[in-house]
Short mmCIF file of C-alpha atoms in Angstrom, two decimals:
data_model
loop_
_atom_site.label_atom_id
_atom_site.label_comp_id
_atom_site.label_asym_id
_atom_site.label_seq_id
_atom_site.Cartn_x
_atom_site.Cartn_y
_atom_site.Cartn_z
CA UNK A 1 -39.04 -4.53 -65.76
CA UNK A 2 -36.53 -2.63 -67.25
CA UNK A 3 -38.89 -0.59 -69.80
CA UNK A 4 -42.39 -0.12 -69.97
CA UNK A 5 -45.16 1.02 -72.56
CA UNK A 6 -46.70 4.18 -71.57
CA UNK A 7 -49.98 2.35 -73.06
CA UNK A 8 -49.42 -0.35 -70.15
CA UNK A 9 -48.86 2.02 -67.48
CA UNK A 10 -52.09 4.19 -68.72
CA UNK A 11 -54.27 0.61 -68.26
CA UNK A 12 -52.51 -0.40 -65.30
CA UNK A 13 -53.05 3.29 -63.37
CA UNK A 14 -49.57 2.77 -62.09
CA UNK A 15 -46.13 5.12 -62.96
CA UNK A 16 -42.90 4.17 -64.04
CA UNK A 17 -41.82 4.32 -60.41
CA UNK A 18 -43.75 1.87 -59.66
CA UNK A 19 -43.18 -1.10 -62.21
CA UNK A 20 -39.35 -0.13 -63.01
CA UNK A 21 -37.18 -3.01 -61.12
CA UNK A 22 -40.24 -4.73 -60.64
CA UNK A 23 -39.95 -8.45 -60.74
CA UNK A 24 -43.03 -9.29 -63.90
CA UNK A 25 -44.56 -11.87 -61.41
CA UNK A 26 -45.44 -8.84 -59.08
CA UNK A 27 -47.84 -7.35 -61.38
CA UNK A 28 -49.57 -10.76 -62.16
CA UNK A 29 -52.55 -11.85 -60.23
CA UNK A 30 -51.51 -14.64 -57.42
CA UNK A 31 -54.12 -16.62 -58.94
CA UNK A 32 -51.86 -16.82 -62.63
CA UNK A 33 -48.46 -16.63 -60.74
CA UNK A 34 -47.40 -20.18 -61.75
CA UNK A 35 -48.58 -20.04 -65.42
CA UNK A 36 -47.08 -16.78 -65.86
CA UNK A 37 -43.45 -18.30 -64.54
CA UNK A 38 -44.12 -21.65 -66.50
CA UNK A 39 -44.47 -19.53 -70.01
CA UNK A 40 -41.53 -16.90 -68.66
CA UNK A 41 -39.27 -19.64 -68.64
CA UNK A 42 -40.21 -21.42 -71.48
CA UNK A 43 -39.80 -17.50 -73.29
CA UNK A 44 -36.54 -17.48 -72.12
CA UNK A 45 -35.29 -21.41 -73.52
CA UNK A 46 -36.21 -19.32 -77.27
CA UNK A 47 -40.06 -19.76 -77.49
CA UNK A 48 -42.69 -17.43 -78.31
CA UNK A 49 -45.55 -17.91 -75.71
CA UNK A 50 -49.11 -16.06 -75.56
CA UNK A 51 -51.41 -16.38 -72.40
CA UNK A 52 -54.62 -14.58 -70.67
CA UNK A 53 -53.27 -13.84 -67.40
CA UNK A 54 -54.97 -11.86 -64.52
CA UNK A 55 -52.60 -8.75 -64.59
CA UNK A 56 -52.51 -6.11 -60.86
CA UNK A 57 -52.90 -2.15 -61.31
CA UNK A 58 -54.18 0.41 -59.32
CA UNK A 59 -57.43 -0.63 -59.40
CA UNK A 60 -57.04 -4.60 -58.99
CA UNK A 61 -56.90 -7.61 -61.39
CA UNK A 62 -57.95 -7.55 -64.74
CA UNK A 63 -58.02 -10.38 -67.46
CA UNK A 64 -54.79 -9.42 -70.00
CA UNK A 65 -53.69 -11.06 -73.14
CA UNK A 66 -49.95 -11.28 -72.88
CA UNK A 67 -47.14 -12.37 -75.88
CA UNK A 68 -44.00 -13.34 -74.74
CA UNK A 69 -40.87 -13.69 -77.60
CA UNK A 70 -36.95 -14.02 -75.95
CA UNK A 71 -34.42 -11.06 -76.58
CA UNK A 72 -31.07 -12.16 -77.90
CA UNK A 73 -27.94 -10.54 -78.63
CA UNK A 74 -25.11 -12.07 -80.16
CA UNK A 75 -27.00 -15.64 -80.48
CA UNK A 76 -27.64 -15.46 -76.50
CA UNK A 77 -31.29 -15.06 -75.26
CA UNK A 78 -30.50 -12.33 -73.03
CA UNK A 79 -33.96 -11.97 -71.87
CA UNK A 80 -37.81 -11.69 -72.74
CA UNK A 81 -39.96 -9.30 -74.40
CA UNK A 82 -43.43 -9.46 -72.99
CA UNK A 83 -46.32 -7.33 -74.78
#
């Protein structure tokens, strides 16, 4: 992560301390791990993904709704947007 909604952080009962650097796959339930990679990387070839994924705060997994779009600059997908 390199930003993060304060709305995400709220719902997750985790600080910016705590997700900033953070590889995404961290905060996604083991159980999801390999969907959440398989639409990641399909995000970053230039597709717009949406998933349920089982997402890790403070207080353990909970069912999310995730949309995925890639970020580009200067025609390059330079990486992902996840919401």
């Amino acid at each position: 992560f390199t930003s993060v909604n304060p709305g995400f952080l709220r719902e997750a009962g985790l600080t910016l301390e705590q997700v900033l650097g953070q590889d995404f796959l961290s905060l996604v339930d083991p159980i999801d791990r390999d969907l959440a990679d398989r639409d990641m990387r399909a995000t970053l070839r230039g597709e717009r993904r949406r998933l349920q994924v089982r997402c890790l705060g403070a207080s353990g997994s909970r069912l999310t709704m995730v949309a995925t779009a890639p970020f580009e600059e200067g025609g390059q997908i330079v990486g992902a947007l996840g919401i």
